[in-house]
PDB file of C-alpha atoms and ligand atoms in Angstrom:
ATOM      1  CA  MET A 149       0.135   0.131  -0.168  1.00 48.00           C
ATOM      2  CA  SER A 150       1.103   3.353  -0.900  1.00 49.00           C
ATOM      3  CA  ASP A 151       1.498   6.277   1.756  1.00 57.00           C
ATOM      4  CA  GLU A 152      -0.848   8.268  -0.441  1.00 64.00           C
ATOM      5  CA  ARG A 153      -3.931   9.440   0.999  1.00 77.00           C
ATOM      6  CA  THR A 154      -6.955   9.940  -1.401  1.00 76.00           C
ATOM      7  CA  ALA A 155     -10.037  11.457  -0.238  1.00 72.00           C
ATOM      8  CA  GLY A 156     -13.020   9.067  -0.595  1.00 75.00           C
ATOM      9  CA  ALA A 157     -10.651   5.797  -0.474  1.00 84.00           C
ATOM     10  CA  GLY A 158     -10.219   5.967   3.327  1.00 96.00           C
ATOM     11  CA  ARG A 159     -11.025   2.636   5.485  1.00 97.00           C
ATOM     12  CA  VAL A 160     -11.157   1.806   8.977  1.00 98.00           C
ATOM     13  CA  THR A 161      -9.846  -1.605  10.590  1.00 98.00           C
ATOM     14  CA  LEU A 162     -10.840  -2.451  13.837  1.00 98.00           C
ATOM     15  CA  VAL A 163      -8.161  -4.709  15.471  1.00 98.00           C
ATOM     16  CA  GLY A 164      -8.448  -6.689  18.552  1.00 98.00           C
ATOM     17  CA  GLY A 165      -4.925  -6.564  19.993  1.00 97.00           C
ATOM     18  CA  GLY A 166      -5.233  -9.329  22.495  1.00 97.00           C
ATOM     19  CA  PRO A 167      -4.826  -8.763  26.124  1.00 96.00           C
ATOM     20  CA  GLY A 168      -1.502  -7.010  26.280  1.00 92.00           C
ATOM     21  CA  ASP A 169       1.037  -9.398  25.130  1.00 93.00           C
ATOM     22  CA  VAL A 170       2.679  -8.519  21.559  1.00 92.00           C
ATOM     23  CA  GLY A 171       2.789 -12.264  20.958  1.00 93.00           C
ATOM     24  CA  LEU A 172      -0.991 -12.670  20.983  1.00 95.00           C
ATOM     25  CA  LEU A 173      -1.508 -10.141  18.145  1.00 96.00           C
ATOM     26  CA  THR A 174      -2.767 -11.962  15.183  1.00 97.00           C
ATOM     27  CA  VAL A 175      -0.907 -11.983  11.930  1.00 97.00           C
ATOM     28  CA  ALA A 176      -3.891 -10.061  10.241  1.00 98.00           C
ATOM     29  CA  ALA A 177      -3.412  -7.524  13.104  1.00 98.00           C
ATOM     30  CA  ARG A 178       0.062  -7.132  12.301  1.00 97.00           C
ATOM     31  CA  ASP A 179      -0.694  -6.624   8.620  1.00 98.00           C
ATOM     32  CA  ALA A 180      -3.210  -3.963   9.164  1.00 98.00           C
ATOM     33  CA  LEU A 181      -0.830  -2.087  11.407  1.00 98.00           C
ATOM     34  CA  ALA A 182       2.036  -2.385   8.927  1.00 97.00           C
ATOM     35  CA  THR A 183      -0.395  -0.488   6.386  1.00 96.00           C
ATOM     36  CA  ALA A 184      -2.204   2.044   8.718  1.00 97.00           C
ATOM     37  CA  HIS A 185      -1.621   5.777   8.221  1.00 97.00           C
ATOM     38  CA  VAL A 186      -3.288   6.559  11.579  1.00 98.00           C
ATOM     39  CA  VAL A 187      -3.517   4.254  14.672  1.00 97.00           C
ATOM     40  CA  LEU A 188      -5.742   5.265  17.411  1.00 97.00           C
ATOM     41  CA  TYR A 189      -4.982   2.916  20.394  1.00 95.00           C
ATOM     42  CA  ASP A 190      -6.495   2.245  23.856  1.00 92.00           C
ATOM     43  CA  ARG A 191      -4.769   2.083  27.141  1.00 88.00           C
ATOM     44  CA  LEU A 192      -5.126  -1.760  27.547  1.00 88.00           C
ATOM     45  CA  SER A 193      -4.037  -2.482  23.845  1.00 92.00           C
ATOM     46  CA  PRO A 194      -0.493  -3.868  23.209  1.00 91.00           C
ATOM     47  CA  HIS A 195       1.068  -0.587  22.316  1.00 90.00           C
ATOM     48  CA  ALA A 196       4.628  -0.887  23.546  1.00 89.00           C
ATOM     49  CA  ASN A 197       6.217  -1.321  20.450  1.00 92.00           C
ATOM     50  CA  LEU A 198       3.556   0.199  18.113  1.00 95.00           C
ATOM     51  CA  ARG A 199       6.055   2.542  16.369  1.00 96.00           C
ATOM     52  CA  GLU A 200       7.805  -0.613  14.947  1.00 96.00           C
ATOM     53  CA  LEU A 201       4.622  -2.378  14.007  1.00 97.00           C
ATOM     54  CA  SER A 202       3.234   0.826  12.232  1.00 97.00           C
ATOM     55  CA  PRO A 203       6.562   2.655  11.275  1.00 95.00           C
ATOM     56  CA  ALA A 204       4.433   5.282   8.914  1.00 94.00           C
ATOM     57  CA  ALA A 205       1.362   6.121  11.019  1.00 97.00           C
ATOM     58  CA  THR A 206       0.591   8.841  13.133  1.00 96.00           C
ATOM     59  CA  LEU A 207      -0.208   7.174  16.752  1.00 95.00           C
ATOM     60  CA  ILE A 208      -2.991   8.502  18.896  1.00 93.00           C
ATOM     61  CA  ASN A 209      -3.447   7.686  22.379  1.00 92.00           C
ATOM     62  CA  VAL A 210      -7.047   7.470  22.736  1.00 92.00           C
ATOM     63  CA  GLY A 211      -6.720   5.473  26.188  1.00 83.00           C
ATOM     64  CA  LYS A 212      -9.219   5.567  28.928  1.00 60.00           C
ATOM     65  CA  LEU A 213      -8.304   5.456  32.533  1.00 60.00           C
ATOM     66  CA  PRO A 214     -11.131   4.381  34.859  1.00 58.00           C
ATOM     67  CA  GLY A 215     -13.108   7.064  35.845  1.00 61.00           C
ATOM     68  CA  ASN A 216     -11.162   9.401  33.638  1.00 64.00           C
ATOM     69  CA  HIS A 217     -11.937   9.558  29.877  1.00 64.00           C
ATOM     70  CA  PRO A 218      -9.081  11.538  28.138  1.00 77.00           C
ATOM     71  CA  VAL A 219     -11.037  11.097  24.729  1.00 90.00           C
ATOM     72  CA  SER A 220     -14.845  10.539  24.955  1.00 90.00           C
ATOM     73  CA  GLN A 221     -16.351   7.667  22.914  1.00 92.00           C
ATOM     74  CA  THR A 222     -18.141  10.467  20.631  1.00 94.00           C
ATOM     75  CA  GLY A 223     -14.640  11.967  20.228  1.00 93.00           C
ATOM     76  CA  ILE A 224     -13.079   8.759  19.249  1.00 95.00           C
ATOM     77  CA  GLU A 225     -15.659   8.231  16.562  1.00 97.00           C
ATOM     78  CA  ASP A 226     -15.410  11.446  15.340  1.00 97.00           C
ATOM     79  CA  LEU A 227     -11.561  10.958  14.930  1.00 96.00           C
ATOM     80  CA  ILE A 228     -12.008   7.432  13.302  1.00 97.00           C
ATOM     81  CA  VAL A 229     -14.516   9.203  10.838  1.00 97.00           C
ATOM     82  CA  SER A 230     -12.615  12.458   9.932  1.00 97.00           C
ATOM     83  CA  HIS A 231      -9.079  10.761   9.278  1.00 97.00           C
ATOM     84  CA  ALA A 232     -10.971   8.196   7.088  1.00 97.00           C
ATOM     85  CA  LEU A 233     -12.913  10.717   5.138  1.00 96.00           C
ATOM     86  CA  ALA A 234      -9.484  12.446   4.432  1.00 96.00           C
ATOM     87  CA  GLY A 235      -8.398   9.141   2.985  1.00 96.00           C
ATOM     88  CA  ALA A 236      -6.477   7.438   5.624  1.00 97.00           C
ATOM     89  CA  HIS A 237      -6.475   3.687   6.502  1.00 97.00           C
ATOM     90  CA  VAL A 238      -7.340   4.190  10.194  1.00 98.00           C
ATOM     91  CA  VAL A 239      -6.432   1.361  12.378  1.00 98.00           C
ATOM     92  CA  ARG A 240      -8.510   1.276  15.557  1.00 98.00           C
ATOM     93  CA  LEU A 241      -6.402  -0.798  18.060  1.00 97.00           C
ATOM     94  CA  LYS A 242      -8.290  -2.345  21.050  1.00 96.00           C
ATOM     95  CA  GLY A 243      -7.423  -4.485  23.906  1.00 96.00           C
ATOM     96  CA  GLY A 244      -8.729  -7.984  23.678  1.00 97.00           C
ATOM     97  CA  ASP A 245     -11.574  -8.651  21.206  1.00 98.00           C
ATOM     98  CA  PRO A 246     -13.285  -5.450  19.790  1.00 97.00           C
ATOM     99  CA  TYR A 247     -16.748  -6.993  20.372  1.00 98.00           C
ATOM    100  CA  VAL A 248     -16.295  -8.216  23.909  1.00 98.00           C
ATOM    101  CA  PHE A 249     -17.204  -5.084  25.851  1.00 96.00           C
ATOM    102  CA  GLY A 250     -14.928  -3.003  23.789  1.00 92.00           C
ATOM    103  CA  ARG A 251     -17.737  -0.693  21.965  1.00 94.00           C
ATOM    104  CA  GLY A 252     -16.282  -1.719  18.620  1.00 96.00           C
ATOM    105  CA  SER A 253     -19.838  -2.082  17.147  1.00 96.00           C
ATOM    106  CA  GLU A 254     -20.464   1.488  18.103  1.00 96.00           C
ATOM    107  CA  GLU A 255     -17.408   2.508  16.019  1.00 97.00           C
ATOM    108  CA  VAL A 256     -18.485   0.145  13.419  1.00 97.00           C
ATOM    109  CA  LEU A 257     -21.878   1.809  13.261  1.00 97.00           C
ATOM    110  CA  ALA A 258     -20.285   5.289  12.914  1.00 97.00           C
ATOM    111  CA  CYS A 259     -18.338   4.056   9.998  1.00 97.00           C
ATOM    112  CA  HIS A 260     -21.383   2.849   8.451  1.00 97.00           C
ATOM    113  CA  ALA A 261     -23.346   6.198   9.100  1.00 97.00           C
ATOM    114  CA  ASN A 262     -20.538   7.932   7.125  1.00 97.00           C
ATOM    115  CA  GLY A 263     -20.166   5.349   4.327  1.00 96.00           C
ATOM    116  CA  ILE A 264     -16.837   4.185   5.263  1.00 97.00           C
ATOM    117  CA  PRO A 265     -15.823   0.746   4.610  1.00 98.00           C
ATOM    118  CA  VAL A 266     -14.875  -0.933   7.738  1.00 98.00           C
ATOM    119  CA  SER A 267     -13.733  -4.346   8.716  1.00 98.00           C
ATOM    120  CA  VAL A 268     -13.172  -6.147  12.070  1.00 98.00           C
ATOM    121  CA  LEU A 269     -10.339  -8.249  12.969  1.00 98.00           C
ATOM    122  CA  SER A 270     -11.062 -10.442  16.175  1.00 98.00           C
ATOM    123  CA  GLY A 271      -8.546 -10.523  18.796  1.00 98.00           C
ATOM    124  CA  VAL A 272      -7.534 -12.759  21.711  1.00 98.00           C
ATOM    125  CA  THR A 273     -10.099 -11.723  24.500  1.00 98.00           C
ATOM    126  CA  SER A 274      -8.807 -11.189  28.085  1.00 98.00           C
ATOM    127  CA  ALA A 275     -11.813 -13.180  29.219  1.00 98.00           C
ATOM    128  CA  LEU A 276     -10.179 -16.492  28.038  1.00 97.00           C
ATOM    129  CA  ALA A 277      -6.512 -15.613  27.961  1.00 97.00           C
ATOM    130  CA  VAL A 278      -6.089 -13.916  31.136  1.00 97.00           C
ATOM    131  CA  PRO A 279      -7.382 -16.817  33.318  1.00 97.00           C
ATOM    132  CA  ALA A 280      -5.233 -19.045  30.959  1.00 96.00           C
ATOM    133  CA  ALA A 281      -2.199 -17.237  31.734  1.00 94.00           C
ATOM    134  CA  ALA A 282      -3.076 -18.042  35.644  1.00 93.00           C
ATOM    135  CA  GLY A 283      -3.383 -21.828  34.572  1.00 92.00           C
ATOM    136  CA  ILE A 284      -7.501 -21.738  34.797  1.00 95.00           C
ATOM    137  CA  PRO A 285      -9.265 -23.468  32.025  1.00 94.00           C
ATOM    138  CA  LEU A 286     -12.822 -21.993  31.576  1.00 97.00           C
ATOM    139  CA  THR A 287     -14.040 -25.508  30.729  1.00 95.00           C
ATOM    140  CA  HIS A 288     -12.919 -28.987  32.170  1.00 92.00           C
ATOM    141  CA  ARG A 289     -14.538 -32.352  31.763  1.00 89.00           C
ATOM    142  CA  GLY A 290     -16.488 -33.086  35.113  1.00 89.00           C
ATOM    143  CA  LEU A 291     -16.084 -29.483  36.443  1.00 90.00           C
ATOM    144  CA  SER A 292     -17.673 -27.174  34.039  1.00 94.00           C
ATOM    145  CA  HIS A 293     -19.167 -27.468  30.595  1.00 95.00           C
ATOM    146  CA  SER A 294     -20.234 -23.680  30.160  1.00 97.00           C
ATOM    147  CA  PHE A 295     -18.900 -20.431  30.838  1.00 98.00           C
ATOM    148  CA  THR A 296     -20.719 -16.883  30.965  1.00 98.00           C
ATOM    149  CA  VAL A 297     -18.655 -13.722  30.488  1.00 98.00           C
ATOM    150  CA  ILE A 298     -20.217 -10.754  32.101  1.00 98.00           C
ATOM    151  CA  SER A 299     -19.650  -7.092  32.828  1.00 98.00           C
ATOM    152  CA  GLY A 300     -19.092  -6.186  36.266  1.00 96.00           C
ATOM    153  CA  HIS A 301     -19.392  -2.466  35.352  1.00 95.00           C
ATOM    154  CA  ALA A 302     -22.815  -2.274  36.893  1.00 94.00           C
ATOM    155  CA  PRO A 303     -24.599  -4.640  39.504  1.00 95.00           C
ATOM    156  CA  LEU A 304     -26.334  -7.385  38.030  1.00 96.00           C
ATOM    157  CA  ALA A 305     -30.049  -7.683  38.120  1.00 96.00           C
ATOM    158  CA  VAL A 306     -32.031 -10.309  40.395  1.00 97.00           C
ATOM    159  CA  ASN A 307     -32.910 -12.328  37.472  1.00 97.00           C
ATOM    160  CA  GLU A 308     -29.220 -12.511  36.329  1.00 97.00           C
ATOM    161  CA  LEU A 309     -27.985 -13.478  39.612  1.00 97.00           C
ATOM    162  CA  GLN A 310     -30.652 -16.370  39.669  1.00 97.00           C
ATOM    163  CA  ALA A 311     -29.767 -17.651  35.949  1.00 97.00           C
ATOM    164  CA  LEU A 312     -26.032 -17.594  36.826  1.00 97.00           C
ATOM    165  CA  CYS A 313     -26.709 -19.836  40.008  1.00 96.00           C
ATOM    166  CA  LEU A 314     -28.798 -22.145  38.041  1.00 96.00           C
ATOM    167  CA  LEU A 315     -26.490 -22.580  35.080  1.00 95.00           C
ATOM    168  CA  GLY A 316     -23.698 -23.908  37.334  1.00 94.00           C
ATOM    169  CA  GLY A 317     -20.893 -23.140  34.728  1.00 96.00           C
ATOM    170  CA  THR A 318     -17.874 -20.986  35.120  1.00 98.00           C
ATOM    171  CA  ILE A 319     -18.379 -17.108  35.558  1.00 98.00           C
ATOM    172  CA  VAL A 320     -15.853 -14.694  34.010  1.00 98.00           C
ATOM    173  CA  VAL A 321     -16.335 -11.092  34.957  1.00 98.00           C
ATOM    174  CA  LEU A 322     -14.463  -8.138  33.336  1.00 98.00           C
ATOM    175  CA  MET A 323     -14.425  -4.596  34.673  1.00 97.00           C
ATOM    176  CA  GLY A 324     -15.633  -6.469  38.293  1.00 97.00           C
ATOM    177  CA  VAL A 325     -13.156  -5.099  41.089  1.00 97.00           C
ATOM    178  CA  GLY A 326     -15.491  -2.330  41.774  1.00 96.00           C
ATOM    179  CA  THR A 327     -18.632  -4.495  41.904  1.00 97.00           C
ATOM    180  CA  LEU A 328     -17.002  -7.464  43.750  1.00 97.00           C
ATOM    181  CA  PRO A 329     -19.003  -6.921  46.750  1.00 97.00           C
ATOM    182  CA  THR A 330     -22.484  -6.568  45.367  1.00 97.00           C
ATOM    183  CA  LEU A 331     -21.500  -9.691  42.979  1.00 98.00           C
ATOM    184  CA  THR A 332     -20.462 -12.071  45.549  1.00 97.00           C
ATOM    185  CA  GLN A 333     -23.172 -11.084  47.971  1.00 97.00           C
ATOM    186  CA  GLY A 334     -25.622 -11.430  45.230  1.00 98.00           C
ATOM    187  CA  LEU A 335     -24.382 -15.083  44.137  1.00 98.00           C
ATOM    188  CA  ILE A 336     -24.453 -16.480  47.795  1.00 98.00           C
ATOM    189  CA  ARG A 337     -28.069 -14.679  48.520  1.00 97.00           C
ATOM    190  CA  HIS A 338     -29.289 -16.490  45.373  1.00 97.00           C
ATOM    191  CA  GLY A 339     -28.041 -19.802  46.403  1.00 95.00           C
ATOM    192  CA  MET A 340     -24.367 -20.501  45.452  1.00 97.00           C
ATOM    193  CA  THR A 341     -22.199 -21.979  47.968  1.00 97.00           C
ATOM    194  CA  PRO A 342     -19.933 -19.630  49.654  1.00 97.00           C
ATOM    195  CA  ALA A 343     -17.335 -22.345  49.340  1.00 96.00           C
ATOM    196  CA  MET A 344     -17.178 -21.671  45.549  1.00 97.00           C
ATOM    197  CA  PRO A 345     -13.744 -20.810  44.383  1.00 96.00           C
ATOM    198  CA  VAL A 346     -12.720 -17.500  43.020  1.00 97.00           C
ATOM    199  CA  ALA A 347      -9.744 -16.227  41.216  1.00 97.00           C
ATOM    200  CA  ILE A 348      -8.959 -12.763  40.640  1.00 97.00           C
ATOM    201  CA  ILE A 349      -5.893 -12.119  38.031  1.00 97.00           C
ATOM    202  CA  GLU A 350      -4.759  -8.758  37.795  1.00 97.00           C
ATOM    203  CA  ASN A 351      -2.660  -7.073  34.998  1.00 97.00           C
ATOM    204  CA  GLY A 352      -2.482 -10.349  32.885  1.00 96.00           C
ATOM    205  CA  PHE A 353       0.651 -10.905  30.707  1.00 95.00           C
ATOM    206  CA  SER A 354       2.401  -7.921  32.170  1.00 94.00           C
ATOM    207  CA  GLN A 355       5.262  -8.225  34.856  1.00 93.00           C
ATOM    208  CA  ASN A 356       2.839  -7.329  37.642  1.00 94.00           C
ATOM    209  CA  GLN A 357       0.547 -10.300  36.895  1.00 95.00           C
ATOM    210  CA  ARG A 358      -0.973 -11.514  40.109  1.00 94.00           C
ATOM    211  CA  THR A 359      -3.495 -14.175  40.867  1.00 94.00           C
ATOM    212  CA  THR A 360      -5.511 -13.882  44.388  1.00 94.00           C
ATOM    213  CA  ILE A 361      -7.275 -17.144  44.948  1.00 94.00           C
ATOM    214  CA  ALA A 362     -10.289 -17.332  47.741  1.00 96.00           C
ATOM    215  CA  THR A 363     -13.847 -18.346  47.875  1.00 96.00           C
ATOM    216  CA  LEU A 364     -17.131 -16.173  47.651  1.00 97.00           C
ATOM    217  CA  ALA A 365     -17.301 -16.027  51.363  1.00 97.00           C
ATOM    218  CA  THR A 366     -13.451 -15.065  51.693  1.00 97.00           C
ATOM    219  CA  VAL A 367     -12.560 -12.760  48.548  1.00 97.00           C
ATOM    220  CA  LEU A 368     -13.526  -9.501  49.816  1.00 97.00           C
ATOM    221  CA  THR A 369     -11.153 -10.125  52.793  1.00 96.00           C
ATOM    222  CA  GLU A 370      -8.361 -11.316  50.521  1.00 95.00           C
ATOM    223  CA  ALA A 371      -9.050  -8.757  48.077  1.00 96.00           C
ATOM    224  CA  ALA A 372      -8.821  -5.908  50.346  1.00 95.00           C
ATOM    225  CA  LEU A 373      -5.618  -7.670  52.019  1.00 94.00           C
ATOM    226  CA  THR A 374      -3.827  -7.956  48.778  1.00 93.00           C
ATOM    227  CA  LYS A 375      -5.409  -4.394  47.615  1.00 96.00           C
ATOM    228  CA  VAL A 376      -6.691  -5.933  44.424  1.00 97.00           C
ATOM    229  CA  SER A 377      -7.076  -3.340  41.415  1.00 96.00           C
ATOM    230  CA  SER A 378      -8.149  -2.770  37.860  1.00 95.00           C
ATOM    231  CA  PRO A 379      -7.406  -4.363  35.328  1.00 96.00           C
ATOM    232  CA  ALA A 380      -8.401  -7.644  36.609  1.00 98.00           C
ATOM    233  CA  VAL A 381     -10.355 -10.731  35.496  1.00 98.00           C
ATOM    234  CA  LEU A 382     -12.452 -12.604  38.033  1.00 98.00           C
ATOM    235  CA  VAL A 383     -13.287 -16.234  37.498  1.00 98.00           C
ATOM    236  CA  ILE A 384     -15.943 -17.882  39.761  1.00 98.00           C
ATOM    237  CA  GLY A 385     -16.358 -21.683  39.646  1.00 97.00           C
ATOM    238  CA  GLN A 386     -14.641 -25.113  40.218  1.00 95.00           C
ATOM    239  CA  VAL A 387     -12.160 -24.626  37.551  1.00 94.00           C
ATOM    240  CA  VAL A 388     -10.298 -22.418  39.811  1.00 95.00           C
ATOM    241  CA  THR A 389      -9.130 -25.417  41.569  1.00 90.00           C
ATOM    242  CA  LEU A 390      -6.879 -26.075  38.613  1.00 88.00           C
ATOM    243  CA  ALA A 391      -4.942 -22.924  38.920  1.00 86.00           C
ATOM    244  CA  TYR A 392      -1.300 -22.995  39.107  1.00 68.00           C
ATOM    245  CA  SER A 393       1.182 -20.039  39.225  1.00 50.00           C
ATOM    246  CA  ALA A 394       5.093 -19.628  39.168  1.00 51.00           C
ATOM    247  CA  ASP A 395       4.184 -17.046  41.980  1.00 52.00           C
ATOM    248  CA  ALA A 396       4.668 -19.013  45.323  1.00 46.00           C
ATOM    249  CA  SER A 397       2.086 -16.615  47.133  1.00 57.00           C
ATOM    250  CA  ALA A 398      -0.626 -17.732  44.662  1.00 58.00           C
ATOM    251  CA  GLU A 399       0.230 -21.332  45.429  1.00 60.00           C
ATOM    252  CA  GLU A 400      -0.061 -20.658  49.097  1.00 58.00           C
ATOM    253  CA  LEU A 401      -3.453 -19.009  48.645  1.00 51.00           C
ATOM    254  CA  MET A 402      -4.435 -21.987  46.659  1.00 58.00           C
ATOM    255  CA  VAL A 403      -3.558 -24.222  49.789  1.00 57.00           C
ATOM    256  CA  ARG A 404      -5.367 -21.838  51.924  1.00 46.00           C
ATOM    257  CA  ALA A 405      -8.395 -21.608  50.015  1.00 53.00           C
ATOM    258  CA  SER A 406      -8.621 -25.558  49.743  1.00 57.00           C
ATOM    259  CA  ARG A 407      -8.595 -25.854  53.353  1.00 48.00           C
ATOM    260  CA  LEU A 408     -11.107 -23.198  53.699  1.00 43.00           C
ATOM    261  CA  THR A 409     -13.613 -24.535  51.414  1.00 46.00           C
ATOM    262  CA  ASP A 410     -13.330 -28.407  52.191  1.00 46.00           C
ATOM    263  CA  LEU A 411     -13.698 -28.797  48.452  1.00 44.00           C
ATOM    264  CA  VAL A 412     -14.348 -32.085  47.073  1.00 39.00           C
ATOM    265  CA  PRO A 413     -12.908 -32.011  43.735  1.00 40.00           C
ATOM    266  CA  ALA A 414     -14.298 -34.196  40.811  1.00 35.00           C
ATOM    267  CA  ALA A 415     -12.902 -37.545  40.353  1.00 33.00           C
ATOM    268  CA  GLY A 416      -9.158 -37.421  39.353  1.00 31.00           C
ATOM    269  CA  ILE A 417      -8.922 -33.937  39.898  1.00 32.00           C
ATOM    270  CA  GLY A 418      -6.762 -32.789  42.734  1.00 34.00           C
ATOM    271  CA  VAL A 419      -6.356 -29.320  44.227  1.00 36.00           C
ATOM    272  CA  ARG A 420      -2.786 -28.581  43.472  1.00 35.00           C
ATOM    273  CA  GLY A 421      -0.612 -28.052  46.369  1.00 34.00           C
ATOM    274  CA  ALA A 422      -3.168 -29.308  48.819  1.00 32.00           C
ATOM    275  CA  GLU A 423      -2.044 -33.030  48.611  1.00 29.00           C
TER     276      GLU A 423
HETATM  277  N1  LIG B 238     -12.268  -5.856  24.902  1.00 69.15           N
HETATM  278  C1  LIG B 238     -11.586  -6.500  26.077  1.00 69.15           C
HETATM  279  C2  LIG B 238     -12.172  -6.221  27.269  1.00 69.15           C
HETATM  280  C3  LIG B 238     -12.665  -4.721  27.417  1.00 69.15           C
HETATM  281  S1  LIG B 238     -13.058  -4.313  29.021  1.00 69.15           S
HETATM  282  C4  LIG B 238     -11.139  -7.907  25.786  1.00 69.15           C
HETATM  283  O1  LIG B 238     -11.880  -8.604  24.986  1.00 69.15           O
HETATM  284  O2  LIG B 238     -10.404  -8.272  26.723  1.00 69.15           O
HETATM  285  C5  LIG B 238     -11.722  -4.081  30.159  1.00 69.15           C
HETATM  286  C6  LIG B 238     -11.689  -5.126  30.981  1.00 69.15           C
HETATM  287  O3  LIG B 238     -11.028  -6.357  30.555  1.00 69.15           O
HETATM  288  C7  LIG B 238     -10.692  -4.911  32.102  1.00 69.15           C
HETATM  289  O4  LIG B 238     -11.500  -3.890  33.240  1.00 69.15           O
HETATM  290  C8  LIG B 238     -10.394  -6.218  32.707  1.00 69.15           C
HETATM  291  O5  LIG B 238     -11.524  -6.742  33.367  1.00 69.15           O
HETATM  292  C9  LIG B 238     -10.084  -7.071  31.492  1.00 69.15           C
HETATM  293  N2  LIG B 238      -8.626  -7.002  30.943  1.00 69.15           N
HETATM  294  C10 LIG B 238      -8.340  -6.619  29.604  1.00 69.15           C
HETATM  295  N3  LIG B 238      -6.990  -6.732  29.739  1.00 69.15           N
HETATM  296  C11 LIG B 238      -6.642  -7.309  30.723  1.00 69.15           C
HETATM  297  C12 LIG B 238      -5.402  -7.596  31.325  1.00 69.15           C
HETATM  298  N4  LIG B 238      -4.207  -7.736  30.589  1.00 69.15           N
HETATM  299  N5  LIG B 238      -5.389  -8.179  32.717  1.00 69.15           N
HETATM  300  C13 LIG B 238      -6.414  -8.088  33.431  1.00 69.15           C
HETATM  301  N6  LIG B 238      -7.714  -7.714  32.948  1.00 69.15           N
HETATM  302  C14 LIG B 238      -7.836  -7.483  31.719  1.00 69.15           C
END
């Protein structure tokens, strides 16, 4: 692709950049970045070596901090549209997958409204990859055959809590640190055992990745003790008993959690570190 921008020839590629590790960028994501004229990137996207990946592009940080939005969603959409209308190939680089709590569809609609060609490249979502980085699978034969990914941005309604308790599978919560108290109390109130294992994985794929393991009953105390903060992925379910970590403190917490919960793992599945 040439560097020439021709009015009317602009286009937009929404790129899911994965949970922060450059190694989890897809080949398609790298190709899109390599041909971008403008890259608009988020705080949780893999932007450490963006200059190498997009050597000729104008790089614009639209990153949002919790409670502090440097560029509003409308502002981001205006930037995407104006650069594309000026003829640029605009790459909108997002953390994880653009269609998992990423507001990607709003940006696609903004492109459609302005007649701009837009494509979406799926990325590795933190909902799956961050638990995996802590050794936690979302499904495991005999332990869980479904998983539900929910946003903790706002407290859940009663019928949602009831449904989650009835479903019995793994629950994955994004943006859930702030609403952890209402979620854990709500699940217990609607029938989930207080002994249900919970993992909180902060800063996945970074130097500061940390796993806290507890139960529904103990997680608030543990989270306060370890001063858990965002970004973090919460996992609630029996699959948490499969967690491992190179971090010794996580192993210790695991042993503690297994004692507290009196867990009876499914046949053939041990609680690591508890033997
Ligand atoms: N589209 C993204 C999610 C955006 S919502 C995706 O598919 O991953 C932002 C939330 O994602 C954060 O609050 C946190 O819950 C989670 N998250 C994203 N990256 C993370 C990381 N590296 N470590 C832990 N949590 C992460």
